[in-house]
CSV table of C-alpha atoms and ligand atoms in Angstrom, one decimal:
chain,number,residue,atom,x,y,z
V,1,MET,CA,-5.0,20.0,-18.0
V,2,LYS,CA,-7.5,19.6,-15.1
V,3,LYS,CA,-6.0,18.8,-11.8
V,4,ASP,CA,-7.1,16.2,-9.3
V,5,ILE,CA,-9.0,18.1,-6.6
V,6,ARG,CA,-8.7,15.2,-4.0
V,7,SER,CA,-4.9,15.7,-3.9
V,8,LEU,CA,-5.3,19.2,-2.4
V,9,THR,CA,-4.7,19.6,1.3
V,10,LEU,CA,-7.1,21.9,3.1
V,11,PRO,CA,-4.7,24.9,3.0
V,12,GLU,CA,-4.2,24.2,-0.7
V,13,LEU,CA,-7.9,24.1,-1.3
V,14,ARG,CA,-8.3,27.3,0.6
V,15,GLU,CA,-5.8,29.0,-1.6
V,16,ALA,CA,-7.7,27.9,-4.7
V,17,VAL,CA,-11.0,29.0,-3.3
V,18,LEU,CA,-9.6,32.4,-2.3
V,19,ALA,CA,-8.3,32.8,-5.8
V,20,TYR,CA,-11.9,32.6,-7.0
V,21,GLY,CA,-12.8,35.5,-4.7
V,22,GLU,CA,-14.6,33.2,-2.2
V,23,LYS,CA,-14.6,33.1,1.5
V,24,PRO,CA,-12.2,30.6,3.2
V,25,PHE,CA,-15.1,28.6,4.9
V,26,ARG,CA,-16.2,27.4,1.4
V,27,ALA,CA,-12.9,25.4,1.3
V,28,ASN,CA,-13.8,23.7,4.6
V,29,GLN,CA,-17.2,22.8,3.2
V,30,VAL,CA,-15.8,21.3,0.0
V,31,TYR,CA,-13.0,19.5,1.9
V,32,GLU,CA,-15.6,17.9,4.2
V,33,TRP,CA,-17.7,16.7,1.2
V,34,LEU,CA,-14.6,15.3,-0.4
V,35,HIS,CA,-12.8,13.7,2.5
V,36,LYS,CA,-15.2,13.1,5.3
V,37,LYS,CA,-18.4,12.4,3.4
V,38,CYS,CA,-16.4,11.0,0.5
V,39,VAL,CA,-18.9,12.0,-2.1
V,40,PRO,CA,-18.2,10.7,-5.6
V,41,GLY,CA,-18.9,14.0,-7.4
V,42,MET,CA,-19.8,17.7,-7.0
V,43,ASP,CA,-23.6,17.2,-7.4
V,44,GLN,CA,-23.9,15.9,-3.8
V,45,MET,CA,-22.3,19.1,-2.4
V,46,THR,CA,-25.6,20.6,-1.5
V,47,ASN,CA,-24.4,23.6,0.5
V,48,VAL,CA,-21.9,24.7,-2.1
V,49,PRO,CA,-23.1,27.4,-4.5
V,50,LYS,CA,-23.6,26.3,-8.1
V,51,TYR,CA,-21.3,29.0,-9.6
V,52,LEU,CA,-18.4,27.8,-7.3
V,53,LYS,CA,-18.9,24.2,-8.4
V,54,GLU,CA,-18.9,25.3,-12.0
V,55,ARG,CA,-15.7,27.3,-11.5
V,56,MET,CA,-14.0,24.4,-9.7
V,57,GLY,CA,-15.2,22.0,-12.4
V,58,GLN,CA,-13.2,24.1,-15.0
V,59,ASP,CA,-9.9,23.6,-13.2
V,60,PHE,CA,-10.4,20.3,-11.4
V,61,HIS,CA,-11.8,16.9,-11.9
V,62,VAL,CA,-13.8,15.3,-9.1
V,63,GLY,CA,-15.7,12.2,-10.2
V,64,SER,CA,-12.5,10.8,-11.6
V,65,THR,CA,-12.5,7.2,-10.6
V,66,GLN,CA,-14.9,4.4,-11.5
V,67,VAL,CA,-15.4,1.0,-10.2
V,68,VAL,CA,-15.3,-1.4,-13.2
V,69,THR,CA,-15.7,-4.7,-11.4
V,70,ARG,CA,-16.1,-5.9,-7.9
V,71,GLN,CA,-15.3,-9.4,-6.8
V,72,GLU,CA,-16.0,-11.1,-3.5
V,73,SER,CA,-14.0,-14.0,-2.1
V,74,LYS,CA,-15.3,-16.8,0.1
V,75,ASP,CA,-13.5,-15.3,3.1
V,76,GLY,CA,-15.2,-11.9,2.7
V,77,THR,CA,-12.3,-10.1,0.9
V,78,HIS,CA,-13.4,-7.8,-1.8
V,79,LYS,CA,-11.4,-6.7,-4.8
V,80,LEU,CA,-12.3,-3.6,-6.8
V,81,LEU,CA,-11.0,-2.9,-10.3
V,82,ILE,CA,-10.9,0.9,-10.6
V,83,ARG,CA,-10.5,2.9,-13.7
V,84,LEU,CA,-8.6,6.2,-13.2
V,85,GLN,CA,-9.1,9.5,-15.1
V,86,ASP,CA,-6.5,8.6,-17.7
V,87,GLY,CA,-8.0,5.1,-18.3
V,88,SER,CA,-5.4,3.3,-16.3
V,89,LEU,CA,-6.7,0.4,-14.2
V,90,ILE,CA,-5.7,-0.4,-10.6
V,91,GLU,CA,-6.8,-3.0,-8.1
V,92,THR,CA,-7.8,-2.4,-4.4
V,93,VAL,CA,-8.7,-4.9,-1.8
V,94,SER,CA,-10.6,-4.9,1.5
V,95,MET,CA,-10.0,-7.5,4.1
V,96,PRO,CA,-12.5,-8.0,7.0
V,97,TYR,CA,-11.0,-9.0,10.3
V,98,ARG,CA,-13.0,-9.7,13.5
V,99,ASP,CA,-12.9,-6.1,14.8
V,100,TRP,CA,-12.0,-4.0,11.8
V,101,THR,CA,-11.5,-3.9,8.0
V,102,THR,CA,-8.2,-3.2,6.3
V,103,ALA,CA,-7.8,-1.8,2.9
V,104,CYS,CA,-4.9,-2.9,0.7
V,105,ILE,CA,-4.2,-0.1,-1.8
V,106,SER,CA,-1.9,0.4,-4.8
V,107,SER,CA,0.6,3.2,-5.0
V,108,GLN,CA,1.5,2.9,-8.7
V,109,VAL,CA,0.0,1.7,-11.9
V,110,GLY,CA,2.0,-1.5,-12.4
V,111,CYS,CA,5.4,-1.7,-10.8
V,112,ALA,CA,9.0,-1.2,-11.9
V,113,GLN,CA,10.7,-3.4,-9.2
V,114,GLY,CA,10.6,-6.6,-11.3
V,115,CYS,CA,10.5,-9.1,-8.4
V,116,ALA,CA,10.5,-12.6,-9.9
V,117,PHE,CA,7.6,-14.0,-7.9
V,118,CYS,CA,5.1,-11.1,-8.2
V,119,ALA,CA,2.3,-10.5,-10.7
V,120,SER,CA,2.4,-6.7,-10.3
V,121,ALA,CA,5.7,-6.7,-12.1
V,122,VAL,CA,4.5,-8.6,-15.1
V,123,GLY,CA,3.0,-5.7,-17.1
V,124,GLY,CA,5.8,-3.3,-16.2
V,125,PHE,CA,5.4,0.2,-14.9
V,126,ARG,CA,3.1,2.9,-16.1
V,127,ARG,CA,3.0,5.7,-13.6
V,128,SER,CA,2.8,6.7,-10.0
V,129,LEU,CA,-0.6,7.5,-8.4
V,130,THR,CA,-1.5,10.9,-7.0
V,131,SER,CA,-2.4,11.3,-3.3
V,132,GLY,CA,-6.0,11.8,-4.4
V,133,GLU,CA,-6.0,8.5,-6.3
V,134,MET,CA,-4.6,6.7,-3.3
V,135,LEU,CA,-7.3,8.3,-1.1
V,136,GLU,CA,-10.0,7.4,-3.6
V,137,GLN,CA,-9.2,3.7,-3.3
V,138,VAL,CA,-10.2,3.8,0.3
V,139,TYR,CA,-13.2,6.0,-0.4
V,140,GLN,CA,-14.4,3.7,-3.1
V,141,LEU,CA,-14.3,0.7,-0.7
V,142,ASN,CA,-16.4,2.7,1.8
V,143,ARG,CA,-18.9,3.7,-0.9
V,144,GLU,CA,-19.2,0.1,-2.1
V,145,GLY,CA,-20.1,-1.0,1.4
V,146,CYS,CA,-16.8,-2.9,1.9
V,147,GLY,CA,-15.8,-0.7,4.9
V,148,PRO,CA,-15.8,1.2,7.0
V,149,ILE,CA,-12.0,1.1,6.5
V,150,SER,CA,-10.0,1.8,9.6
V,151,HIS,CA,-6.6,0.3,8.6
V,152,VAL,CA,-4.7,0.6,5.4
V,153,VAL,CA,-1.7,-1.3,4.1
V,154,VAL,CA,0.1,0.1,1.1
V,155,MET,CA,0.8,-3.4,-0.3
V,156,GLY,CA,-1.0,-3.3,-3.6
V,157,SER,CA,0.9,-2.9,-6.8
V,158,GLY,CA,3.7,-0.4,-7.0
V,159,GLU,CA,6.7,0.6,-4.8
V,160,PRO,CA,5.4,3.2,-2.4
V,161,LEU,CA,8.8,4.7,-1.6
V,162,ASN,CA,9.4,5.4,-5.2
V,163,ASN,CA,6.3,7.6,-5.0
V,164,TYR,CA,7.5,9.2,-1.9
V,165,ASP,CA,6.0,12.7,-1.9
V,166,ASN,CA,2.6,11.6,-2.8
V,167,LEU,CA,2.8,8.8,-0.3
V,168,VAL,CA,3.7,11.1,2.6
V,169,LYS,CA,1.0,13.6,1.5
V,170,TRP,CA,-1.5,10.7,1.4
V,171,ILE,CA,-0.6,9.6,4.9
V,172,ARG,CA,-1.1,13.2,6.2
V,173,MET,CA,-4.4,13.5,4.4
V,174,ILE,CA,-6.0,10.2,5.4
V,175,THR,CA,-5.0,10.8,9.1
V,176,ASP,CA,-6.2,14.4,8.9
V,177,LYS,CA,-8.9,15.2,11.5
V,178,ASP,CA,-10.8,17.0,8.7
V,179,GLY,CA,-10.8,13.9,6.6
V,180,LEU,CA,-11.2,10.2,7.5
V,181,ASN,CA,-9.1,10.8,10.6
V,182,LEU,CA,-7.5,7.3,10.6
V,183,SER,CA,-4.8,6.7,13.2
V,184,VAL,CA,-1.2,7.0,11.9
V,185,ARG,CA,-0.5,3.7,13.7
V,186,SER,CA,-3.1,2.0,11.6
V,187,ILE,CA,-1.2,2.7,8.4
V,188,THR,CA,1.4,0.2,7.1
V,189,VAL,CA,3.8,0.9,4.2
V,190,SER,CA,5.5,-2.1,2.6
V,191,THR,CA,8.7,-1.5,0.7
V,192,SER,CA,11.2,-3.6,-1.3
V,193,GLY,CA,13.8,-1.6,0.5
V,194,ILE,CA,14.6,1.8,-1.0
V,195,VAL,CA,17.3,2.6,1.7
V,196,PRO,CA,17.6,6.4,1.3
V,197,ARG,CA,13.8,6.8,1.4
V,198,ILE,CA,13.6,4.8,4.7
V,199,TYR,CA,16.0,7.3,6.3
V,200,GLU,CA,13.9,10.2,4.9
V,201,LEU,CA,10.7,8.6,6.2
V,202,SER,CA,12.3,8.3,9.7
V,203,HIS,CA,12.2,12.1,9.9
V,204,GLU,CA,8.6,12.8,8.9
V,205,GLY,CA,7.2,12.4,12.4
V,206,LEU,CA,4.9,9.7,11.2
V,207,PRO,CA,4.8,6.6,13.5
V,208,ILE,CA,3.5,4.3,10.8
V,209,ASN,CA,4.3,0.6,10.5
V,210,LEU,CA,7.1,-0.1,8.1
V,211,ALA,CA,7.2,-3.5,6.4
V,212,ILE,CA,10.3,-4.7,4.5
V,213,SER,CA,10.1,-7.3,1.8
V,214,LEU,CA,13.2,-9.2,2.6
V,215,HIS,CA,12.5,-12.7,1.2
V,216,ALA,CA,16.1,-13.9,1.5
V,217,PRO,CA,18.8,-13.6,4.2
V,218,PHE,CA,21.7,-13.8,1.7
V,219,ASN,CA,22.5,-11.0,-0.8
V,220,GLU,CA,23.3,-13.4,-3.7
V,221,LYS,CA,20.0,-15.2,-3.2
V,222,ARG,CA,18.0,-11.9,-2.8
V,223,ILE,CA,19.5,-10.6,-6.0
V,224,GLU,CA,18.1,-13.6,-7.9
V,225,ILE,CA,14.5,-12.7,-7.1
V,226,MET,CA,14.7,-8.9,-6.3
V,227,PRO,CA,16.6,-6.6,-8.7
V,228,ILE,CA,16.7,-3.8,-6.0
V,229,ALA,CA,19.0,-6.0,-4.0
V,230,ARG,CA,21.8,-5.1,-6.4
V,231,LYS,CA,21.5,-1.6,-5.3
V,232,TYR,CA,21.3,-1.9,-1.6
V,233,SER,CA,22.8,-4.8,0.4
V,234,ILE,CA,20.9,-6.5,3.2
V,235,ASP,CA,23.3,-4.9,5.8
V,236,GLN,CA,22.5,-1.5,4.5
V,237,LEU,CA,18.8,-2.3,4.6
V,238,ILE,CA,18.8,-3.6,8.2
V,239,GLU,CA,20.9,-0.6,9.3
V,240,ALA,CA,18.2,1.7,7.8
V,241,CYS,CA,15.5,-0.3,9.6
V,242,LYS,CA,17.3,0.1,12.9
V,243,TYR,CA,17.5,3.8,12.3
V,244,PHE,CA,13.8,4.0,11.6
V,245,PHE,CA,13.1,2.1,14.8
V,246,ARG,CA,15.3,4.4,16.9
V,247,GLN,CA,13.6,7.5,15.4
V,248,THR,CA,10.0,6.4,15.5
V,249,GLY,CA,9.9,3.6,18.2
V,250,ARG,CA,7.9,1.5,15.7
V,251,ARG,CA,8.9,-2.1,15.4
V,252,ILE,CA,9.7,-3.2,11.9
V,253,THR,CA,7.9,-6.0,10.1
V,254,ILE,CA,10.0,-8.3,8.0
V,255,GLU,CA,8.0,-9.9,5.2
V,256,TYR,CA,9.3,-13.3,4.0
V,257,SER,CA,7.5,-15.1,1.2
V,258,LEU,CA,8.4,-18.8,1.4
V,259,ILE,CA,9.3,-20.2,-2.0
V,260,LYS,CA,9.6,-23.9,-2.4
V,261,GLY,CA,13.2,-25.2,-2.4
V,262,PHE,CA,14.6,-21.6,-2.8
V,263,ASN,CA,14.5,-19.7,0.4
V,264,ASP,CA,12.7,-22.1,2.8
V,265,GLY,CA,15.6,-24.2,4.0
V,266,ALA,CA,16.9,-24.6,7.6
V,267,ASP,CA,20.0,-22.7,6.7
V,268,ASP,CA,17.9,-19.8,5.5
V,269,ALA,CA,15.9,-19.8,8.7
V,270,ARG,CA,19.1,-19.8,10.8
V,271,ALA,CA,20.7,-17.0,8.7
V,272,LEU,CA,17.6,-14.9,9.1
V,273,SER,CA,17.6,-15.4,12.8
V,274,GLY,CA,21.2,-14.3,13.0
V,275,LEU,CA,20.4,-11.2,10.9
V,276,LEU,CA,17.6,-10.2,13.2
V,277,ARG,CA,19.1,-11.1,16.5
V,278,GLY,CA,18.7,-8.3,19.1
V,279,PHE,CA,16.6,-6.2,16.7
V,280,GLN,CA,13.1,-5.2,17.5
V,281,SER,CA,11.3,-6.8,14.6
V,282,HIS,CA,8.5,-9.1,13.7
V,283,VAL,CA,8.7,-11.7,10.9
V,284,ASN,CA,5.7,-12.3,8.8
V,285,LEU,CA,6.0,-15.5,6.8
V,286,ILE,CA,3.9,-15.5,3.7
V,287,PRO,CA,3.3,-18.7,1.9
V,288,MET,CA,4.1,-17.8,-1.7
V,289,ASN,CA,0.9,-17.2,-3.7
V,290,PRO,CA,0.6,-18.8,-7.1
V,291,VAL,CA,1.3,-16.4,-10.0
V,292,ARG,CA,0.9,-17.8,-13.5
V,293,GLU,CA,4.0,-16.3,-15.1
V,294,SER,CA,6.3,-17.3,-12.3
V,295,ARG,CA,8.3,-20.5,-12.1
V,296,PHE,CA,8.3,-20.4,-8.3
V,297,ARG,CA,5.9,-22.4,-6.2
V,298,GLU,CA,4.8,-22.3,-2.6
V,299,SER,CA,6.5,-24.2,0.2
V,300,GLU,CA,4.8,-27.1,1.8
V,301,ILE,CA,3.0,-26.6,5.2
V,302,ARG,CA,5.5,-28.9,6.9
V,303,VAL,CA,8.4,-26.8,5.6
V,304,ILE,CA,6.7,-23.5,6.5
V,305,ASN,CA,6.2,-24.8,10.1
V,306,ARG,CA,9.8,-25.9,10.4
V,307,PHE,CA,11.0,-22.5,9.2
V,308,ARG,CA,8.8,-20.9,11.9
V,309,ASP,CA,10.0,-23.3,14.6
V,310,ILE,CA,13.7,-22.4,13.9
V,311,LEU,CA,13.0,-18.7,14.2
V,312,GLU,CA,11.0,-19.2,17.4
V,313,LYS,CA,13.8,-21.3,18.9
V,314,ASN,CA,16.1,-18.3,18.2
V,315,ARG,CA,13.6,-16.1,20.0
V,316,ILE,CA,12.6,-14.2,16.9
V,317,ASN,CA,8.9,-12.9,16.8
V,318,VAL,CA,7.2,-14.7,14.0
V,319,THR,CA,3.8,-15.3,12.6
V,320,ILE,CA,2.5,-17.1,9.5
V,321,ARG,CA,0.3,-14.7,7.6
V,322,ARG,CA,-3.2,-15.9,7.0
V,323,GLU,CA,-3.6,-15.3,3.3
V,324,MET,CA,-7.0,-13.9,2.2
V,325,GLY,CA,-8.6,-13.6,-1.2
V,326,ARG,CA,-6.6,-16.1,-3.1
V,327,ASP,CA,-9.6,-17.4,-4.9
V,328,ILE,CA,-10.1,-14.0,-6.5
V,329,ASP,CA,-6.4,-13.4,-7.2
V,330,SER,CA,-6.2,-10.7,-4.5
V,331,ALA,CA,-3.6,-12.2,-2.2
V,332,CYS,CA,0.0,-10.8,-1.9
V,333,GLY,CA,1.6,-10.6,-5.3
V,334,GLN,CA,-1.5,-11.4,-7.3
V,335,LEU,CA,-2.6,-7.9,-8.2
V,336,ARG,CA,-1.9,-6.9,-11.8
V,337,TRP,CA,-3.1,-4.5,-14.4
V,338,HIS,CA,-1.9,-5.2,-17.8
V,339,TYR,CA,-4.0,-8.1,-19.1
V,340,MET,CA,-7.2,-6.5,-17.9
V,341,GLU,CA,-6.9,-3.6,-20.2
V,342,GLY,CA,-7.5,-5.6,-23.2
V,343,ILE,CA,-10.7,-6.9,-21.7
V,344,HIS,CA,-12.1,-3.6,-20.3
V,345,ASP,CA,-10.8,-0.8,-22.5
W,1,SAH,N1,6.5,-3.0,-3.6
W,1,SAH,C1,6.2,-3.1,-2.2
W,1,SAH,C2,4.7,-3.4,-2.0
W,1,SAH,C3,4.2,-4.7,-2.4
W,1,SAH,S1,3.7,-5.4,-0.9
W,1,SAH,C4,7.0,-4.2,-1.6
W,1,SAH,O1,7.8,-4.8,-2.3
W,1,SAH,O2,7.0,-4.4,-0.4
W,1,SAH,C5,3.3,-7.0,-1.3
W,1,SAH,C6,4.1,-8.0,-0.5
W,1,SAH,O3,3.8,-9.3,-1.1
W,1,SAH,C7,5.6,-7.9,-0.7
W,1,SAH,O4,6.2,-8.3,0.5
W,1,SAH,C8,5.9,-8.8,-1.8
W,1,SAH,O5,7.2,-9.1,-1.9
W,1,SAH,C9,5.0,-9.9,-1.5
W,1,SAH,N2,4.7,-10.8,-2.7
W,1,SAH,C10,4.8,-10.5,-4.0
W,1,SAH,N3,4.4,-11.5,-4.7
W,1,SAH,C11,4.1,-12.5,-3.9
W,1,SAH,C12,3.6,-13.8,-4.1
W,1,SAH,N4,3.4,-14.3,-5.3
W,1,SAH,N5,3.4,-14.6,-3.0
W,1,SAH,C13,3.5,-14.1,-1.8
W,1,SAH,N6,4.0,-12.8,-1.5
W,1,SAH,C14,4.2,-12.0,-2.6
């Protein structure tokens, strides 16, 4: 089976090129075309000899992702539906802010976490993405004129820490000076809380932003909406976050989606404040976005503001996230893959 050439680091590409009896500088040329100029295929690699392209074409696929549809929201958010080599479909979003554009990429096709309020869980899990497929989402946004992308959040479908090796490799490649050269600090990884992987990530020497999907301050309540909470308690999770902060010096973001009548009470806000007291973190309140299959609804503005006020009174850093792209189903928890396949395959 052909391999994904975009998943090769420069040293790995060099090894492949040397095996063809080529000089190492050819690897640098190809790498630059792939990761700096982000060309969609080999045709554009004008300074690479034809025979080498043919040889590489036998072992690797290059033009392996296609943009199937592109939607634009009123607020300037774009959503791409991308078809991968094996026919799987994923969604990628770009969000323009005043001074930069952030990409929101997927780490898996579907998701196995089964969170009760999230559309990515609806179709179940198919497979993890390669590092190259994660890179391609950013490259495709740039090619489509939705960039230039300078920040990336891994908050699309999938649980990034369950695709750990490819995720870490992707971070190293997208921040590589021979590639897009993004700043490590401009990368955010969001996780439902895979505790052992948080410890592992603490030791990678990568000062990224880590965001934790907490959504409830009590274990019993969290278990009701997030199956992963059965495996790791909130205390274990917060302990791992503190460790990550000590190792990297990076403040943790706590994501809290407010669900009407479920986790938006004054008692929840007080318990959350208690949990985070004295811990360098920042709470991001996300009004729950509507998902057809979910029985949960979003909290009222008045309730959201009250929740924020209680946190502030307890001197917890908090902001209410400005949701983007709702009108094209590209806000948090609205990305999905399963139903589209019937339409496009
Ligand atoms: N699996 C990772 C990545 C998903 S990130 C994680 O769980 O963190 C997307 C964020 O949006 C997560 O915090 C997720 O819990 C949240 N989310 C999911 N569905 C949502 C919805 N319908 N409304 C608001 N936020 C939602």
